[in-house]
Coordinates of C-alpha atoms and ligand atoms in Angstrom, one line a residue:
X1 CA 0.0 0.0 0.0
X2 CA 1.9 2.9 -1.2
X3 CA -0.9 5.1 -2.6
X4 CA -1.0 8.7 -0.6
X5 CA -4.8 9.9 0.1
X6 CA -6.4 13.2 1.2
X7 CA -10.4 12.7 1.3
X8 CA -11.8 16.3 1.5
X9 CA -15.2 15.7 3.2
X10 CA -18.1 16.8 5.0
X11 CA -19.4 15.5 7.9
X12 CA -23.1 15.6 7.6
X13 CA -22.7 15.0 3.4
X14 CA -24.5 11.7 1.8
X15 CA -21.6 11.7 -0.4
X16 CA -18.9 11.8 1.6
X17 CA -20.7 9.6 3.6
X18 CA -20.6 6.8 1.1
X19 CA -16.8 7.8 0.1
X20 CA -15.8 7.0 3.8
X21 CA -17.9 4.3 3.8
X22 CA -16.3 2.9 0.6
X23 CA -13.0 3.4 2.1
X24 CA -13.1 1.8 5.7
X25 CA -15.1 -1.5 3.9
X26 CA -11.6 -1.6 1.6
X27 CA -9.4 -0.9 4.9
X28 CA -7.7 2.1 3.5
X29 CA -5.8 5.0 5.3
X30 CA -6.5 8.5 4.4
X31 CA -5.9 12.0 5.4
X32 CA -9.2 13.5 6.7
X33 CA -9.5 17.3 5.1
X34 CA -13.1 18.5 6.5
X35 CA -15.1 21.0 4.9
X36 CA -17.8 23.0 6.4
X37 CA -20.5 23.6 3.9
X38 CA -21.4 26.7 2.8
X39 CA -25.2 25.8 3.3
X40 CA -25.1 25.0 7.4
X41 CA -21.3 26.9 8.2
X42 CA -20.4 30.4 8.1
X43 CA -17.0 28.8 7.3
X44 CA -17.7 28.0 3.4
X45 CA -14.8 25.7 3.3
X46 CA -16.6 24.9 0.0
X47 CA -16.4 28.4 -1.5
X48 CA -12.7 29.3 -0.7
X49 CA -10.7 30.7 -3.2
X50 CA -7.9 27.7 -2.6
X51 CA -11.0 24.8 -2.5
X52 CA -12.3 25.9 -5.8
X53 CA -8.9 26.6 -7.6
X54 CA -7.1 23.9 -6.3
X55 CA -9.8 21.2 -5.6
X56 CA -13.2 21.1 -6.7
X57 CA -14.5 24.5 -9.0
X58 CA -17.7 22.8 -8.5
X59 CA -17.4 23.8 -5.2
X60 CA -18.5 20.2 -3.8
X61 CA -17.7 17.7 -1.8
X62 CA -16.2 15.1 -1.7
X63 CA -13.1 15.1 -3.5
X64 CA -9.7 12.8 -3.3
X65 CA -6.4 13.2 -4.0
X66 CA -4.7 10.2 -4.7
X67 CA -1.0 11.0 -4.7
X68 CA -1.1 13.8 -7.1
X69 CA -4.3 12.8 -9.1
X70 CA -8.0 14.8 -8.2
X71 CA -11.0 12.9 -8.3
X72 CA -14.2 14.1 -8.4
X73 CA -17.6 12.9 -7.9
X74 CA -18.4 10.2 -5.1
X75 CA -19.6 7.4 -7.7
X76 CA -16.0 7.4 -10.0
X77 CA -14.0 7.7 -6.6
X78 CA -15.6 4.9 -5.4
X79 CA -14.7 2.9 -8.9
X80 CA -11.3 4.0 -8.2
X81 CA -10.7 2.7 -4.2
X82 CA -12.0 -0.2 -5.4
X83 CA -9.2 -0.6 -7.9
X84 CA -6.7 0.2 -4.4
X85 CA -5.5 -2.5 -2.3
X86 CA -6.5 -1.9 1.1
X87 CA -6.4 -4.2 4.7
X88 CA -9.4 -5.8 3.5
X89 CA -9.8 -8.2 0.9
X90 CA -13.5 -6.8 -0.5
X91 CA -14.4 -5.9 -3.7
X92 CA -17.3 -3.5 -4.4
X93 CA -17.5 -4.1 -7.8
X94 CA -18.1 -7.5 -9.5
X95 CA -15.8 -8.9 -12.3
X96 CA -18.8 -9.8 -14.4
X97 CA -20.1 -7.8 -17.1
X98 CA -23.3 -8.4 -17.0
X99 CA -23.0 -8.2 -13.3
X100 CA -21.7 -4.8 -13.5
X101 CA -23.7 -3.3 -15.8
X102 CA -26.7 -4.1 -13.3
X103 CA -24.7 -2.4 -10.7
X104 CA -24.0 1.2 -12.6
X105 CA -27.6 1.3 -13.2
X106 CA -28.2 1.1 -8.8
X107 CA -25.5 2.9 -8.4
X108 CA -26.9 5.9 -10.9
X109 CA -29.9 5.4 -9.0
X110 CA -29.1 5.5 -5.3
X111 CA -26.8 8.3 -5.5
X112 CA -26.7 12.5 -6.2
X113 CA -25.9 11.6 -10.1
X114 CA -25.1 14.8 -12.0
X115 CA -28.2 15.6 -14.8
X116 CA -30.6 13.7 -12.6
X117 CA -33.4 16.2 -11.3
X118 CA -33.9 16.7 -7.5
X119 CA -36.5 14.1 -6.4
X120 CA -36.2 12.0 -9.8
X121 CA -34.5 8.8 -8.1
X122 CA -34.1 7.1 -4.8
X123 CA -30.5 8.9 -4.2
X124 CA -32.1 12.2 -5.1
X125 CA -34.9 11.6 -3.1
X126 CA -33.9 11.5 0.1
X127 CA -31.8 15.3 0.3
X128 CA -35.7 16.1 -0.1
X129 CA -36.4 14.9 3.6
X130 CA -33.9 16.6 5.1
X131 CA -35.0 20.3 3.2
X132 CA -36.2 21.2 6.6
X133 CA -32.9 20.8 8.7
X134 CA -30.7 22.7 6.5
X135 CA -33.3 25.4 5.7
X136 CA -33.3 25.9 9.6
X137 CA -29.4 26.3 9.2
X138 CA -29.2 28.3 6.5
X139 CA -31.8 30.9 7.6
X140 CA -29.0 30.8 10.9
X141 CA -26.4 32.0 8.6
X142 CA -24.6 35.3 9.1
X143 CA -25.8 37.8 5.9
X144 CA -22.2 38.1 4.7
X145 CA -22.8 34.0 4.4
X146 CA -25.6 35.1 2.2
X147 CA -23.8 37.3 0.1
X148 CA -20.4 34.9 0.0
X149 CA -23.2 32.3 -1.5
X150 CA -24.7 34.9 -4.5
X151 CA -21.5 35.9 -5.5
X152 CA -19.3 32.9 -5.1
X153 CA -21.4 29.7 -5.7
X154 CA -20.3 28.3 -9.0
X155 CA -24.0 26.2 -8.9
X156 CA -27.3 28.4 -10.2
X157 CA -28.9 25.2 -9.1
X158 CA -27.7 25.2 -5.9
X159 CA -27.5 28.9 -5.5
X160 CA -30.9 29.8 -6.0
X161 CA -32.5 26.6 -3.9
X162 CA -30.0 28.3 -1.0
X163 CA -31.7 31.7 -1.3
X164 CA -34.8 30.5 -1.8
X165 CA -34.5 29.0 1.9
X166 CA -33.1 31.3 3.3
X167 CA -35.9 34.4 2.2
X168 CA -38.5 32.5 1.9
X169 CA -39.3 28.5 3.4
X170 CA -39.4 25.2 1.0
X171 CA -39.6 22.8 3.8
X172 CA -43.5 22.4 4.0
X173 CA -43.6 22.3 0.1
X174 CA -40.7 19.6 -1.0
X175 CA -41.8 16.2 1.1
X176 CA -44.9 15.2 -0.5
X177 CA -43.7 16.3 -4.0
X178 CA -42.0 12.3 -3.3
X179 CA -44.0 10.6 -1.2
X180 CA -46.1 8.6 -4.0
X181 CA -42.6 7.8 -6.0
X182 CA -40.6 7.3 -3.1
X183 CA -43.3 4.5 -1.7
X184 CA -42.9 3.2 -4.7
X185 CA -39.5 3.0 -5.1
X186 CA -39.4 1.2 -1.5
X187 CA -41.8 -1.1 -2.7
X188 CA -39.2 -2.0 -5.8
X189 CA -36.3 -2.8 -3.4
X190 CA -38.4 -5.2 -1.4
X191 CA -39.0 -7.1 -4.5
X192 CA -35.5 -6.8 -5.8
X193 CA -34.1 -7.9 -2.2
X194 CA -36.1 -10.7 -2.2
X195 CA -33.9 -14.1 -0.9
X196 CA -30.8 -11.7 -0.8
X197 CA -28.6 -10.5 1.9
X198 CA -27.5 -7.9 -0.3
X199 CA -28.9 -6.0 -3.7
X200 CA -26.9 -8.0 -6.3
X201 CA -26.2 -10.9 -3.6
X202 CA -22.8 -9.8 -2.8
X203 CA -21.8 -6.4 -0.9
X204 CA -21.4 -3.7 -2.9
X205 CA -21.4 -0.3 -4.4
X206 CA -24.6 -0.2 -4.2
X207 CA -25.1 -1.5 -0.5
X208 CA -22.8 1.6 0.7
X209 CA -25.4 3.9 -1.2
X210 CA -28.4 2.5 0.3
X211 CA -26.4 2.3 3.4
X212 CA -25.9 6.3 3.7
X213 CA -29.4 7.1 2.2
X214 CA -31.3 4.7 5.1
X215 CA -29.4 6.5 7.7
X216 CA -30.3 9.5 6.4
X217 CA -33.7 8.5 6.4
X218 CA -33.6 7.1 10.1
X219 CA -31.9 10.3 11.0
X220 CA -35.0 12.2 10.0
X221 CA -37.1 10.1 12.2
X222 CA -38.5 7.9 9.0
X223 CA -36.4 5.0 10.1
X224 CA -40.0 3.0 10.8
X225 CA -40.7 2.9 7.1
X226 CA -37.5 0.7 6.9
X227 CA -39.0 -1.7 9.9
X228 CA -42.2 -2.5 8.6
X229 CA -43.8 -5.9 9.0
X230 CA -45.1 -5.4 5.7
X231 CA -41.6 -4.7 4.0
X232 CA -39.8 -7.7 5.6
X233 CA -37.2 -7.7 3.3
X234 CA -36.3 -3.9 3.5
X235 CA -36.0 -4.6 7.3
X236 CA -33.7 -7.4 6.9
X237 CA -31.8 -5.8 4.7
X238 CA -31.7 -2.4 6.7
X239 CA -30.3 -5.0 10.2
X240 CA -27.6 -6.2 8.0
X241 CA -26.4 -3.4 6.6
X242 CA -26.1 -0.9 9.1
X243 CA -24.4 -4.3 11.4
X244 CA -21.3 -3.7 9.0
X245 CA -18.4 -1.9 11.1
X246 CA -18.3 0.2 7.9
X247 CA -21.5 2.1 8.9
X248 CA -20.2 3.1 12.3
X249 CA -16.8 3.7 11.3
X250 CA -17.7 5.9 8.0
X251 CA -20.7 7.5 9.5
X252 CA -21.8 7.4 13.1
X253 CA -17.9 8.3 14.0
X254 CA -18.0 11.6 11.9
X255 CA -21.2 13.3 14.0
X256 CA -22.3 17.0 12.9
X257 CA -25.8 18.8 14.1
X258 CA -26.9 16.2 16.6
X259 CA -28.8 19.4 18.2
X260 CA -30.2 20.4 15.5
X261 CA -31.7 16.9 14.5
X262 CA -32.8 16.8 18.3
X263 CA -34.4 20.3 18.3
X264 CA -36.5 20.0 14.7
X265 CA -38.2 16.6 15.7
X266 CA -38.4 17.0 19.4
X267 CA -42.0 18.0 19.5
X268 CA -43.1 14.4 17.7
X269 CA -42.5 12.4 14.8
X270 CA -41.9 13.3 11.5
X271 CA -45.0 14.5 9.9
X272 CA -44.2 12.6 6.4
X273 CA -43.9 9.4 8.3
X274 CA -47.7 8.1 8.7
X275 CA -48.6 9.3 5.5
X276 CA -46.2 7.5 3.3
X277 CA -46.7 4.4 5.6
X278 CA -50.2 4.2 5.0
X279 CA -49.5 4.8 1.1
X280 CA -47.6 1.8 1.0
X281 CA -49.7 -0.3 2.9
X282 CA -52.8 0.7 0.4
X283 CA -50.1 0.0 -2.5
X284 CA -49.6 -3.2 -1.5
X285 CA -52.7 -4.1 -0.8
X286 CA -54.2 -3.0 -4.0
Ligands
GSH1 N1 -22.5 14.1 -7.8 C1 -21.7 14.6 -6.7 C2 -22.6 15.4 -5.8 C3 -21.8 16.1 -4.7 C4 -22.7 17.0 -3.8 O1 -23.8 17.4 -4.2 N2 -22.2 17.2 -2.6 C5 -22.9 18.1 -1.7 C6 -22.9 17.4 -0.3 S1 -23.7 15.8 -0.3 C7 -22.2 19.4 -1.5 O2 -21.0 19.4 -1.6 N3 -22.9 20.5 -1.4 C8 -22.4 21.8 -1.1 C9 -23.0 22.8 -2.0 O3 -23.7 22.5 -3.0 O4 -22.8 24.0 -1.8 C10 -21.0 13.5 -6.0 O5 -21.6 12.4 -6.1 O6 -20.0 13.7 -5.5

């Protein structure tokens, strides 16, 4: 193992999440660069003239350096460790053609892929139920945070969904735009996990994304949509993935915003929660 890497990395980030994930299931060292995020820090790591000259003029996270090379984009660095020989003798993706054409389509699926709409897959879904946490921290940004974002962020995307939060609210509006295909989409991975341990069988790239966007969900209080008698197979699945010492390591070890997640729930449950519960028990019973 002679490979030198830098992972630059946000805590609270589903990408970076399944990056660190990746890397701990391979048992690879890396040097930790964290970057607060220009949507819940006054820091703007993200925005810094060095981070977007230097590292990412995307001005997101994550990124790697391996030894001199920058790689971008959490689904190609996760390709890449997999090419690296780490402590532990796992591969995360199969040698098999056919095998790993099946896997780029779940992993395009369960991930932020670039040119895929907000809300239009299973990996873009989930960001959705979490609009209300970081509106709540970006409407506790300083002004000058405000301003650094309109005339800095490289992303009219991103840039305009940040000051749309932070003038106005989205968090009421965003949820049930996905409840009925992100019922459905649950539905789909009970069938497709069906006498399986794993999605393809095997651990792999696809496991870490679920992995990171199920914790995600359980952080927002919607973990009982993933314990349903009714979904056994989702359950099983859910036990047996976040058992892997990959999911403490990668995520549960690299904590951010505990209060806030505390403070926006604390008065019940989620309010999305019996709604999309009750859609998929109607779904399947129809
Ligand atoms: N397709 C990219 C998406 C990366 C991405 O959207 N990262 C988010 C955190 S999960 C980010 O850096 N957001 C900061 C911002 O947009 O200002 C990947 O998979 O790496």
């Amino acid at each position: 193992m002679n490979q030198k890497l830098t992972l630059y990395h946000a805590h609270w980030s589903l990408c970076s999440q399944m990056v660190r994930v990746a890397l701990y299931e391979k048992g690879l060292q890396f040097k930790s660069e964290r970057i607060k995020l220009c949507d819940h820090s006054d820091e703007a790591g993200n925005l810094a003239d060095d981070f977007l000259k230097n590292i990412n003029p995307t001005a997101v996270v994550p990124v790697l350096k391996l030894n001199d090379e920058i790689i971008r984009d959490s689904a190609y660095i996760i390709e890449r460790i997999d090419d690296l020989d780490g402590d532990n003798k796992i591969n995360l993706w199969p040698q098999d053609p056919f095998k790993r054409r099946e896997l780029k389509k779940w992993v395009e699926d369960t991930t932020i892929t670039e040119g895929v709409g907000m809300g239009k897959s299973l990996g873009t879904m989930v960001p959705l139920f979490s609009t209300g946490l970081i509106e709540d921290l970006i409407k506790n940004l300083k002004f000058r945070s405000i301003l650094r974002i309109i005339f800095k962020h490289p992303r009219r995307d991103r840039k305009i969904a940040f000051l749309m939060m932070y003038f106005f609210s989205l968090k009421q509006r965003i949820g049930p735009i996905v409840y009925k295909r992100f019922t459905r989409e649950l539905i789909a991975l009970e069938e497709n996990l069906k006498d399986k341990n794993f999605l393809l069988g095997e651990f792999s790239h696809a496991d870490i994304n679920l992995m990171c966007c199920f914790n995600r969900l359980a952080e927002m209080k919607l973990e009982s949509l993933l314990e349903m008698p009714e979904l056994p197979n989702v359950a099983n699945y859910w036990q047996n993935i976040k058992a892997r010492i990959s999911y403490q390591r990668g995520i549960l070890d690299y904590p951010d915003h505990e209060e806030m997640l505390e403070k926006i729930f604390n008065s019940g449950p989620n309010p999305h929660l019996e709604i999309m519960q009750n859609q998929i028990i109607e779904n399947l019973s129809s």
